[in-house]
Amino acid sequence: MLDALAHPFVRHALIAGTAVAVCAGLVGWFLVLRSQVFSADALSHVAFTGALAALAFGLDVRLGLFAATLGVALVLGLLGPRGRADDVVIGSVFAWVLGLGVLFLSISTTRAAGDSTAGASVLFGSIYGLDTGQTVLTVMVAAIVVAVRASPSAPCGSAWR
């Protein structure tokens, strides 16, 4: 095991993976408390579709991912109680968004000039491909999410104590 840790890509994967795991555990617990697990799953598919849309139009994949996810999440948040749709509505939107993702994947692979694997990279990625800067950014974002989630003024903040 120590021989594996001699490689920087393994250390980066271990550090970033641990930070994401801690963050995901805390956020996941909050989602279960609020009965929003299916909505969060649907947002992950929105992220995939947003990333593929950006890829299809030649933009930075992260820009499409964050714009689509935050846009749909803000719309659901602004709708308030009306935005808490039942599972049938979320499932219908889920299927529609995945259909758009397939469309954007098709567009991006037909437009690809020598790199038709970019869509698969968006879907699967590789934690072993992180460099030092990406690892630091991942740890910082995870730390900010954990700090915000653990603050007493956050919704259900007292439940963290």
PDB file of N, CA, C and O in Angstrom, residues 11-81:
ATOM      1  N   ARG A  11      -2.166   9.712  -4.361  1.00  0.00           N
ATOM      2  CA  ARG A  11      -2.369  10.613  -3.218  1.00  0.00           C
ATOM      3  C   ARG A  11      -3.470  11.623  -3.513  1.00  0.00           C
ATOM      4  O   ARG A  11      -4.331  11.874  -2.666  1.00  0.00           O
ATOM      5  N   HIS A  12      -3.455  12.193  -4.713  1.00  0.00           N
ATOM      6  CA  HIS A  12      -4.503  13.151  -5.084  1.00  0.00           C
ATOM      7  C   HIS A  12      -5.877  12.497  -5.055  1.00  0.00           C
ATOM      8  O   HIS A  12      -6.844  13.086  -4.558  1.00  0.00           O
ATOM      9  N   ALA A  13      -5.980  11.294  -5.572  1.00  0.00           N
ATOM     10  CA  ALA A  13      -7.256  10.581  -5.582  1.00  0.00           C
ATOM     11  C   ALA A  13      -7.734  10.288  -4.162  1.00  0.00           C
ATOM     12  O   ALA A  13      -8.923  10.439  -3.851  1.00  0.00           O
ATOM     13  N   LEU A  14      -6.827   9.890  -3.299  1.00  0.00           N
ATOM     14  CA  LEU A  14      -7.188   9.574  -1.915  1.00  0.00           C
ATOM     15  C   LEU A  14      -7.648  10.817  -1.159  1.00  0.00           C
ATOM     16  O   LEU A  14      -8.678  10.796  -0.471  1.00  0.00           O
ATOM     17  N   ILE A  15      -6.929  11.911  -1.319  1.00  0.00           N
ATOM     18  CA  ILE A  15      -7.282  13.147  -0.610  1.00  0.00           C
ATOM     19  C   ILE A  15      -8.614  13.700  -1.128  1.00  0.00           C
ATOM     20  O   ILE A  15      -9.515  14.014  -0.339  1.00  0.00           O
ATOM     21  N   ALA A  16      -8.748  13.824  -2.443  1.00  0.00           N
ATOM     22  CA  ALA A  16      -9.982  14.375  -3.010  1.00  0.00           C
ATOM     23  C   ALA A  16     -11.167  13.449  -2.746  1.00  0.00           C
ATOM     24  O   ALA A  16     -12.263  13.910  -2.413  1.00  0.00           O
ATOM     25  N   GLY A  17     -10.968  12.156  -2.877  1.00  0.00           N
ATOM     26  CA  GLY A  17     -12.042  11.205  -2.628  1.00  0.00           C
ATOM     27  C   GLY A  17     -12.527  11.240  -1.187  1.00  0.00           C
ATOM     28  O   GLY A  17     -13.727  11.150  -0.920  1.00  0.00           O
ATOM     29  N   THR A  18     -11.601  11.401  -0.252  1.00  0.00           N
ATOM     30  CA  THR A  18     -11.978  11.498   1.159  1.00  0.00           C
ATOM     31  C   THR A  18     -12.777  12.767   1.417  1.00  0.00           C
ATOM     32  O   THR A  18     -13.801  12.736   2.122  1.00  0.00           O
ATOM     33  N   ALA A  19     -12.343  13.881   0.848  1.00  0.00           N
ATOM     34  CA  ALA A  19     -13.063  15.144   1.042  1.00  0.00           C
ATOM     35  C   ALA A  19     -14.474  15.063   0.464  1.00  0.00           C
ATOM     36  O   ALA A  19     -15.440  15.485   1.100  1.00  0.00           O
ATOM     37  N   VAL A  20     -14.594  14.498  -0.717  1.00  0.00           N
ATOM     38  CA  VAL A  20     -15.912  14.370  -1.349  1.00  0.00           C
ATOM     39  C   VAL A  20     -16.790  13.402  -0.557  1.00  0.00           C
ATOM     40  O   VAL A  20     -17.994  13.629  -0.397  1.00  0.00           O
ATOM     41  N   ALA A  21     -16.208  12.335  -0.030  1.00  0.00           N
ATOM     42  CA  ALA A  21     -16.985  11.359   0.746  1.00  0.00           C
ATOM     43  C   ALA A  21     -17.548  11.987   2.022  1.00  0.00           C
ATOM     44  O   ALA A  21     -18.717  11.759   2.364  1.00  0.00           O
ATOM     45  N   VAL A  22     -16.743  12.779   2.714  1.00  0.00           N
ATOM     46  CA  VAL A  22     -17.227  13.447   3.932  1.00  0.00           C
ATOM     47  C   VAL A  22     -18.346  14.421   3.581  1.00  0.00           C
ATOM     48  O   VAL A  22     -19.402  14.440   4.226  1.00  0.00           O
ATOM     49  N   CYS A  23     -18.122  15.201   2.550  1.00  0.00           N
ATOM     50  CA  CYS A  23     -19.121  16.176   2.110  1.00  0.00           C
ATOM     51  C   CYS A  23     -20.414  15.475   1.669  1.00  0.00           C
ATOM     52  O   CYS A  23     -21.514  15.874   2.064  1.00  0.00           O
ATOM     53  N   ALA A  24     -20.284  14.441   0.886  1.00  0.00           N
ATOM     54  CA  ALA A  24     -21.459  13.726   0.385  1.00  0.00           C
ATOM     55  C   ALA A  24     -22.232  13.056   1.516  1.00  0.00           C
ATOM     56  O   ALA A  24     -23.470  13.019   1.487  1.00  0.00           O
ATOM     57  N   GLY A  25     -21.529  12.544   2.501  1.00  0.00           N
ATOM     58  CA  GLY A  25     -22.205  11.928   3.635  1.00  0.00           C
ATOM     59  C   GLY A  25     -23.058  12.919   4.402  1.00  0.00           C
ATOM     60  O   GLY A  25     -24.211  12.637   4.758  1.00  0.00           O
ATOM     61  N   LEU A  26     -22.507  14.110   4.650  1.00  0.00           N
ATOM     62  CA  LEU A  26     -23.256  15.124   5.391  1.00  0.00           C
ATOM     63  C   LEU A  26     -24.430  15.669   4.579  1.00  0.00           C
ATOM     64  O   LEU A  26     -25.531  15.821   5.089  1.00  0.00           O
ATOM     65  N   VAL A  27     -24.199  15.952   3.325  1.00  0.00           N
ATOM     66  CA  VAL A  27     -25.273  16.472   2.476  1.00  0.00           C
ATOM     67  C   VAL A  27     -26.328  15.392   2.251  1.00  0.00           C
ATOM     68  O   VAL A  27     -27.525  15.674   2.254  1.00  0.00           O
ATOM     69  N   GLY A  28     -25.905  14.151   2.085  1.00  0.00           N
ATOM     70  CA  GLY A  28     -26.848  13.052   1.898  1.00  0.00           C
ATOM     71  C   GLY A  28     -27.757  12.867   3.094  1.00  0.00           C
ATOM     72  O   GLY A  28     -28.963  12.620   2.949  1.00  0.00           O
ATOM     73  N   TRP A  29     -27.190  13.000   4.275  1.00  0.00           N
ATOM     74  CA  TRP A  29     -27.986  12.868   5.497  1.00  0.00           C
ATOM     75  C   TRP A  29     -29.048  13.963   5.538  1.00  0.00           C
ATOM     76  O   TRP A  29     -30.208  13.725   5.883  1.00  0.00           O
ATOM     77  N   PHE A  30     -28.665  15.180   5.159  1.00  0.00           N
ATOM     78  CA  PHE A  30     -29.597  16.298   5.112  1.00  0.00           C
ATOM     79  C   PHE A  30     -30.710  16.042   4.093  1.00  0.00           C
ATOM     80  O   PHE A  30     -31.874  16.336   4.342  1.00  0.00           O
ATOM     81  N   LEU A  31     -30.356  15.486   2.944  1.00  0.00           N
ATOM     82  CA  LEU A  31     -31.358  15.190   1.917  1.00  0.00           C
ATOM     83  C   LEU A  31     -32.351  14.137   2.395  1.00  0.00           C
ATOM     84  O   LEU A  31     -33.544  14.221   2.102  1.00  0.00           O
ATOM     85  N   VAL A  32     -31.872  13.152   3.124  1.00  0.00           N
ATOM     86  CA  VAL A  32     -32.768  12.127   3.661  1.00  0.00           C
ATOM     87  C   VAL A  32     -33.720  12.754   4.676  1.00  0.00           C
ATOM     88  O   VAL A  32     -34.924  12.464   4.683  1.00  0.00           O
ATOM     89  N   LEU A  33     -33.210  13.647   5.528  1.00  0.00           N
ATOM     90  CA  LEU A  33     -34.068  14.322   6.506  1.00  0.00           C
ATOM     91  C   LEU A  33     -35.181  15.118   5.834  1.00  0.00           C
ATOM     92  O   LEU A  33     -36.297  15.185   6.334  1.00  0.00           O
ATOM     93  N   ARG A  34     -34.875  15.723   4.712  1.00  0.00           N
ATOM     94  CA  ARG A  34     -35.844  16.569   4.023  1.00  0.00           C
ATOM     95  C   ARG A  34     -36.641  15.819   2.962  1.00  0.00           C
ATOM     96  O   ARG A  34     -37.422  16.416   2.237  1.00  0.00           O
ATOM     97  N   SER A  35     -36.445  14.530   2.841  1.00  0.00           N
ATOM     98  CA  SER A  35     -37.141  13.692   1.849  1.00  0.00           C
ATOM     99  C   SER A  35     -36.944  14.214   0.433  1.00  0.00           C
ATOM    100  O   SER A  35     -37.890  14.302  -0.358  1.00  0.00           O
ATOM    101  N   GLN A  36     -35.696  14.571   0.103  1.00  0.00           N
ATOM    102  CA  GLN A  36     -35.392  15.109  -1.215  1.00  0.00           C
ATOM    103  C   GLN A  36     -34.367  14.257  -1.960  1.00  0.00           C
ATOM    104  O   GLN A  36     -33.673  14.754  -2.836  1.00  0.00           O
ATOM    105  N   VAL A  37     -34.285  12.982  -1.640  1.00  0.00           N
ATOM    106  CA  VAL A  37     -33.280  12.124  -2.257  1.00  0.00           C
ATOM    107  C   VAL A  37     -33.535  11.973  -3.755  1.00  0.00           C
ATOM    108  O   VAL A  37     -32.607  12.064  -4.564  1.00  0.00           O
ATOM    109  N   PHE A  38     -34.760  11.764  -4.148  1.00  0.00           N
ATOM    110  CA  PHE A  38     -35.065  11.582  -5.571  1.00  0.00           C
ATOM    111  C   PHE A  38     -34.836  12.883  -6.341  1.00  0.00           C
ATOM    112  O   PHE A  38     -34.356  12.866  -7.474  1.00  0.00           O
ATOM    113  N   SER A  39     -35.139  14.012  -5.734  1.00  0.00           N
ATOM    114  CA  SER A  39     -34.874  15.300  -6.376  1.00  0.00           C
ATOM    115  C   SER A  39     -33.380  15.494  -6.579  1.00  0.00           C
ATOM    116  O   SER A  39     -32.948  15.995  -7.618  1.00  0.00           O
ATOM    117  N   ALA A  40     -32.587  15.134  -5.592  1.00  0.00           N
ATOM    118  CA  ALA A  40     -31.134  15.263  -5.714  1.00  0.00           C
ATOM    119  C   ALA A  40     -30.590  14.343  -6.797  1.00  0.00           C
ATOM    120  O   ALA A  40     -29.679  14.721  -7.548  1.00  0.00           O
ATOM    121  N   ASP A  41     -31.147  13.154  -6.908  1.00  0.00           N
ATOM    122  CA  ASP A  41     -30.731  12.240  -7.966  1.00  0.00           C
ATOM    123  C   ASP A  41     -31.074  12.823  -9.328  1.00  0.00           C
ATOM    124  O   ASP A  41     -30.278  12.756 -10.263  1.00  0.00           O
ATOM    125  N   ALA A  42     -32.246  13.423  -9.441  1.00  0.00           N
ATOM    126  CA  ALA A  42     -32.633  14.049 -10.704  1.00  0.00           C
ATOM    127  C   ALA A  42     -31.692  15.213 -11.035  1.00  0.00           C
ATOM    128  O   ALA A  42     -31.323  15.407 -12.195  1.00  0.00           O
ATOM    129  N   LEU A  43     -31.248  15.974 -10.028  1.00  0.00           N
ATOM    130  CA  LEU A  43     -30.320  17.079 -10.277  1.00  0.00           C
ATOM    131  C   LEU A  43     -28.972  16.572 -10.764  1.00  0.00           C
ATOM    132  O   LEU A  43     -28.303  17.247 -11.546  1.00  0.00           O
ATOM    133  N   SER A  44     -28.570  15.396 -10.330  1.00  0.00           N
ATOM    134  CA  SER A  44     -27.305  14.857 -10.835  1.00  0.00           C
ATOM    135  C   SER A  44     -27.411  14.540 -12.326  1.00  0.00           C
ATOM    136  O   SER A  44     -26.445  14.695 -13.073  1.00  0.00           O
ATOM    137  N   HIS A  45     -28.585  14.142 -12.764  1.00  0.00           N
ATOM    138  CA  HIS A  45     -28.781  13.896 -14.187  1.00  0.00           C
ATOM    139  C   HIS A  45     -28.894  15.203 -14.963  1.00  0.00           C
ATOM    140  O   HIS A  45     -28.486  15.282 -16.120  1.00  0.00           O
ATOM    141  N   VAL A  46     -29.422  16.227 -14.327  1.00  0.00           N
ATOM    142  CA  VAL A  46     -29.429  17.559 -14.931  1.00  0.00           C
ATOM    143  C   VAL A  46     -27.988  18.031 -15.122  1.00  0.00           C
ATOM    144  O   VAL A  46     -27.639  18.618 -16.143  1.00  0.00           O
ATOM    145  N   ALA A  47     -27.125  17.747 -14.145  1.00  0.00           N
ATOM    146  CA  ALA A  47     -25.709  18.129 -14.247  1.00  0.00           C
ATOM    147  C   ALA A  47     -25.056  17.449 -15.442  1.00  0.00           C
ATOM    148  O   ALA A  47     -24.308  18.078 -16.207  1.00  0.00           O
ATOM    149  N   PHE A  48     -25.336  16.175 -15.622  1.00  0.00           N
ATOM    150  CA  PHE A  48     -24.791  15.434 -16.758  1.00  0.00           C
ATOM    151  C   PHE A  48     -25.248  16.047 -18.071  1.00  0.00           C
ATOM    152  O   PHE A  48     -24.460  16.278 -18.991  1.00  0.00           O
ATOM    153  N   THR A  49     -26.529  16.359 -18.157  1.00  0.00           N
ATOM    154  CA  THR A  49     -27.070  16.954 -19.373  1.00  0.00           C
ATOM    155  C   THR A  49     -26.488  18.341 -19.614  1.00  0.00           C
ATOM    156  O   THR A  49     -26.150  18.694 -20.745  1.00  0.00           O
ATOM    157  N   GLY A  50     -26.342  19.135 -18.556  1.00  0.00           N
ATOM    158  CA  GLY A  50     -25.742  20.459 -18.699  1.00  0.00           C
ATOM    159  C   GLY A  50     -24.303  20.387 -19.177  1.00  0.00           C
ATOM    160  O   GLY A  50     -23.869  21.182 -20.017  1.00  0.00           O
ATOM    161  N   ALA A  51     -23.559  19.428 -18.650  1.00  0.00           N
ATOM    162  CA  ALA A  51     -22.165  19.255 -19.074  1.00  0.00           C
ATOM    163  C   ALA A  51     -22.096  18.846 -20.539  1.00  0.00           C
ATOM    164  O   ALA A  51     -21.255  19.350 -21.298  1.00  0.00           O
ATOM    165  N   LEU A  52     -22.949  17.946 -20.943  1.00  0.00           N
ATOM    166  CA  LEU A  52     -22.954  17.524 -22.350  1.00  0.00           C
ATOM    167  C   LEU A  52     -23.425  18.638 -23.274  1.00  0.00           C
ATOM    168  O   LEU A  52     -22.946  18.754 -24.407  1.00  0.00           O
ATOM    169  N   ALA A  53     -24.357  19.480 -22.811  1.00  0.00           N
ATOM    170  CA  ALA A  53     -24.800  20.623 -23.614  1.00  0.00           C
ATOM    171  C   ALA A  53     -23.633  21.583 -23.837  1.00  0.00           C
ATOM    172  O   ALA A  53     -23.419  22.072 -24.954  1.00  0.00           O
ATOM    173  N   ALA A  54     -22.878  21.852 -22.779  1.00  0.00           N
ATOM    174  CA  ALA A  54     -21.709  22.724 -22.914  1.00  0.00           C
ATOM    175  C   ALA A  54     -20.686  22.110 -23.862  1.00  0.00           C
ATOM    176  O   ALA A  54     -20.105  22.804 -24.700  1.00  0.00           O
ATOM    177  N   LEU A  55     -20.493  20.821 -23.753  1.00  0.00           N
ATOM    178  CA  LEU A  55     -19.557  20.125 -24.635  1.00  0.00           C
ATOM    179  C   LEU A  55     -20.026  20.207 -26.088  1.00  0.00           C
ATOM    180  O   LEU A  55     -19.222  20.449 -26.992  1.00  0.00           O
ATOM    181  N   ALA A  56     -21.315  20.056 -26.307  1.00  0.00           N
ATOM    182  CA  ALA A  56     -21.864  20.097 -27.671  1.00  0.00           C
ATOM    183  C   ALA A  56     -21.716  21.481 -28.299  1.00  0.00           C
ATOM    184  O   ALA A  56     -21.543  21.597 -29.506  1.00  0.00           O
ATOM    185  N   PHE A  57     -21.751  22.525 -27.472  1.00  0.00           N
ATOM    186  CA  PHE A  57     -21.644  23.883 -27.990  1.00  0.00           C
ATOM    187  C   PHE A  57     -20.248  24.471 -27.828  1.00  0.00           C
ATOM    188  O   PHE A  57     -20.052  25.670 -28.031  1.00  0.00           O
ATOM    189  N   GLY A  58     -19.293  23.637 -27.455  1.00  0.00           N
ATOM    190  CA  GLY A  58     -17.904  24.077 -27.383  1.00  0.00           C
ATOM    191  C   GLY A  58     -17.565  24.927 -26.182  1.00  0.00           C
ATOM    192  O   GLY A  58     -16.586  25.673 -26.204  1.00  0.00           O
ATOM    193  N   LEU A  59     -18.323  24.830 -25.122  1.00  0.00           N
ATOM    194  CA  LEU A  59     -18.061  25.589 -23.893  1.00  0.00           C
ATOM    195  C   LEU A  59     -17.356  24.703 -22.874  1.00  0.00           C
ATOM    196  O   LEU A  59     -17.259  23.490 -23.054  1.00  0.00           O
ATOM    197  N   ASP A  60     -16.909  25.316 -21.794  1.00  0.00           N
ATOM    198  CA  ASP A  60     -16.294  24.557 -20.716  1.00  0.00           C
ATOM    199  C   ASP A  60     -17.357  23.659 -20.077  1.00  0.00           C
ATOM    200  O   ASP A  60     -18.453  24.119 -19.746  1.00  0.00           O
ATOM    201  N   VAL A  61     -17.035  22.404 -19.912  1.00  0.00           N
ATOM    202  CA  VAL A  61     -17.981  21.414 -19.393  1.00  0.00           C
ATOM    203  C   VAL A  61     -18.473  21.807 -18.002  1.00  0.00           C
ATOM    204  O   VAL A  61     -19.652  21.668 -17.681  1.00  0.00           O
ATOM    205  N   ARG A  62     -17.565  22.324 -17.172  1.00  0.00           N
ATOM    206  CA  ARG A  62     -17.951  22.709 -15.810  1.00  0.00           C
ATOM    207  C   ARG A  62     -18.964  23.837 -15.809  1.00  0.00           C
ATOM    208  O   ARG A  62     -19.852  23.884 -14.960  1.00  0.00           O
ATOM    209  N   LEU A  63     -18.857  24.746 -16.778  1.00  0.00           N
ATOM    210  CA  LEU A  63     -19.800  25.847 -16.873  1.00  0.00           C
ATOM    211  C   LEU A  63     -21.214  25.315 -17.129  1.00  0.00           C
ATOM    212  O   LEU A  63     -22.173  25.715 -16.460  1.00  0.00           O
ATOM    213  N   GLY A  64     -21.351  24.403 -18.063  1.00  0.00           N
ATOM    214  CA  GLY A  64     -22.655  23.810 -18.346  1.00  0.00           C
ATOM    215  C   GLY A  64     -23.193  23.015 -17.172  1.00  0.00           C
ATOM    216  O   GLY A  64     -24.379  23.081 -16.847  1.00  0.00           O
ATOM    217  N   LEU A  65     -22.310  22.274 -16.513  1.00  0.00           N
ATOM    218  CA  LEU A  65     -22.706  21.460 -15.372  1.00  0.00           C
ATOM    219  C   LEU A  65     -23.271  22.333 -14.254  1.00  0.00           C
ATOM    220  O   LEU A  65     -24.376  22.100 -13.764  1.00  0.00           O
ATOM    221  N   PHE A  66     -22.517  23.362 -13.865  1.00  0.00           N
ATOM    222  CA  PHE A  66     -22.962  24.215 -12.758  1.00  0.00           C
ATOM    223  C   PHE A  66     -24.165  25.060 -13.149  1.00  0.00           C
ATOM    224  O   PHE A  66     -25.088  25.233 -12.348  1.00  0.00           O
ATOM    225  N   ALA A  67     -24.176  25.586 -14.368  1.00  0.00           N
ATOM    226  CA  ALA A  67     -25.297  26.441 -14.792  1.00  0.00           C
ATOM    227  C   ALA A  67     -26.603  25.650 -14.809  1.00  0.00           C
ATOM    228  O   ALA A  67     -27.631  26.123 -14.300  1.00  0.00           O
ATOM    229  N   ALA A  68     -26.577  24.471 -15.384  1.00  0.00           N
ATOM    230  CA  ALA A  68     -27.804  23.666 -15.462  1.00  0.00           C
ATOM    231  C   ALA A  68     -28.271  23.232 -14.074  1.00  0.00           C
ATOM    232  O   ALA A  68     -29.457  23.361 -13.736  1.00  0.00           O
ATOM    233  N   THR A  69     -27.352  22.741 -13.255  1.00  0.00           N
ATOM    234  CA  THR A  69     -27.733  22.258 -11.932  1.00  0.00           C
ATOM    235  C   THR A  69     -28.251  23.381 -11.049  1.00  0.00           C
ATOM    236  O   THR A  69     -29.301  23.254 -10.414  1.00  0.00           O
ATOM    237  N   LEU A  70     -27.505  24.484 -10.993  1.00  0.00           N
ATOM    238  CA  LEU A  70     -27.951  25.602 -10.157  1.00  0.00           C
ATOM    239  C   LEU A  70     -29.232  26.224 -10.700  1.00  0.00           C
ATOM    240  O   LEU A  70     -30.102  26.627  -9.914  1.00  0.00           O
ATOM    241  N   GLY A  71     -29.368  26.293 -12.019  1.00  0.00           N
ATOM    242  CA  GLY A  71     -30.584  26.850 -12.599  1.00  0.00           C
ATOM    243  C   GLY A  71     -31.827  26.055 -12.235  1.00  0.00           C
ATOM    244  O   GLY A  71     -32.827  26.616 -11.779  1.00  0.00           O
ATOM    245  N   VAL A  72     -31.764  24.753 -12.404  1.00  0.00           N
ATOM    246  CA  VAL A  72     -32.916  23.904 -12.070  1.00  0.00           C
ATOM    247  C   VAL A  72     -33.158  23.898 -10.560  1.00  0.00           C
ATOM    248  O   VAL A  72     -34.306  23.959 -10.109  1.00  0.00           O
ATOM    249  N   ALA A  73     -32.088  23.871  -9.767  1.00  0.00           N
ATOM    250  CA  ALA A  73     -32.253  23.888  -8.307  1.00  0.00           C
ATOM    251  C   ALA A  73     -32.876  25.198  -7.841  1.00  0.00           C
ATOM    252  O   ALA A  73     -33.750  25.196  -6.964  1.00  0.00           O
ATOM    253  N   LEU A  74     -32.472  26.317  -8.440  1.00  0.00           N
ATOM    254  CA  LEU A  74     -33.067  27.604  -8.069  1.00  0.00           C
ATOM    255  C   LEU A  74     -34.536  27.670  -8.467  1.00  0.00           C
ATOM    256  O   LEU A  74     -35.364  28.195  -7.714  1.00  0.00           O
ATOM    257  N   VAL A  75     -34.866  27.140  -9.621  1.00  0.00           N
ATOM    258  CA  VAL A  75     -36.276  27.125 -10.043  1.00  0.00           C
ATOM    259  C   VAL A  75     -37.097  26.295  -9.062  1.00  0.00           C
ATOM    260  O   VAL A  75     -38.172  26.719  -8.630  1.00  0.00           O
ATOM    261  N   LEU A  76     -36.580  25.137  -8.675  1.00  0.00           N
ATOM    262  CA  LEU A  76     -37.307  24.310  -7.697  1.00  0.00           C
ATOM    263  C   LEU A  76     -37.419  25.022  -6.355  1.00  0.00           C
ATOM    264  O   LEU A  76     -38.458  24.956  -5.688  1.00  0.00           O
ATOM    265  N   GLY A  77     -36.353  25.715  -5.956  1.00  0.00           N
ATOM    266  CA  GLY A  77     -36.386  26.443  -4.691  1.00  0.00           C
ATOM    267  C   GLY A  77     -37.350  27.616  -4.721  1.00  0.00           C
ATOM    268  O   GLY A  77     -38.044  27.892  -3.739  1.00  0.00           O
ATOM    269  N   LEU A  78     -37.396  28.335  -5.841  1.00  0.00           N
ATOM    270  CA  LEU A  78     -38.298  29.482  -5.954  1.00  0.00           C
ATOM    271  C   LEU A  78     -39.761  29.060  -6.010  1.00  0.00           C
ATOM    272  O   LEU A  78     -40.643  29.829  -5.635  1.00  0.00           O
ATOM    273  N   LEU A  79     -40.016  27.856  -6.484  1.00  0.00           N
ATOM    274  CA  LEU A  79     -41.392  27.373  -6.537  1.00  0.00           C
ATOM    275  C   LEU A  79     -41.937  27.042  -5.161  1.00  0.00           C
ATOM    276  O   LEU A  79     -43.149  26.942  -4.978  1.00  0.00           O
ATOM    277  N   GLY A  80     -41.050  26.876  -4.185  1.00  0.00           N
ATOM    278  CA  GLY A  80     -41.480  26.584  -2.820  1.00  0.00           C
ATOM    279  C   GLY A  80     -42.189  25.246  -2.742  1.00  0.00           C
ATOM    280  O   GLY A  80     -41.760  24.262  -3.346  1.00  0.00           O
ATOM    281  N   PRO A  81     -43.318  25.195  -2.035  1.00  0.00           N
ATOM    282  CA  PRO A  81     -44.049  23.930  -1.893  1.00  0.00           C
ATOM    283  C   PRO A  81     -44.521  23.362  -3.229  1.00  0.00           C
ATOM    284  O   PRO A  81     -44.627  22.164  -3.398  1.00  0.00           O
TER     285      PRO A  81
END
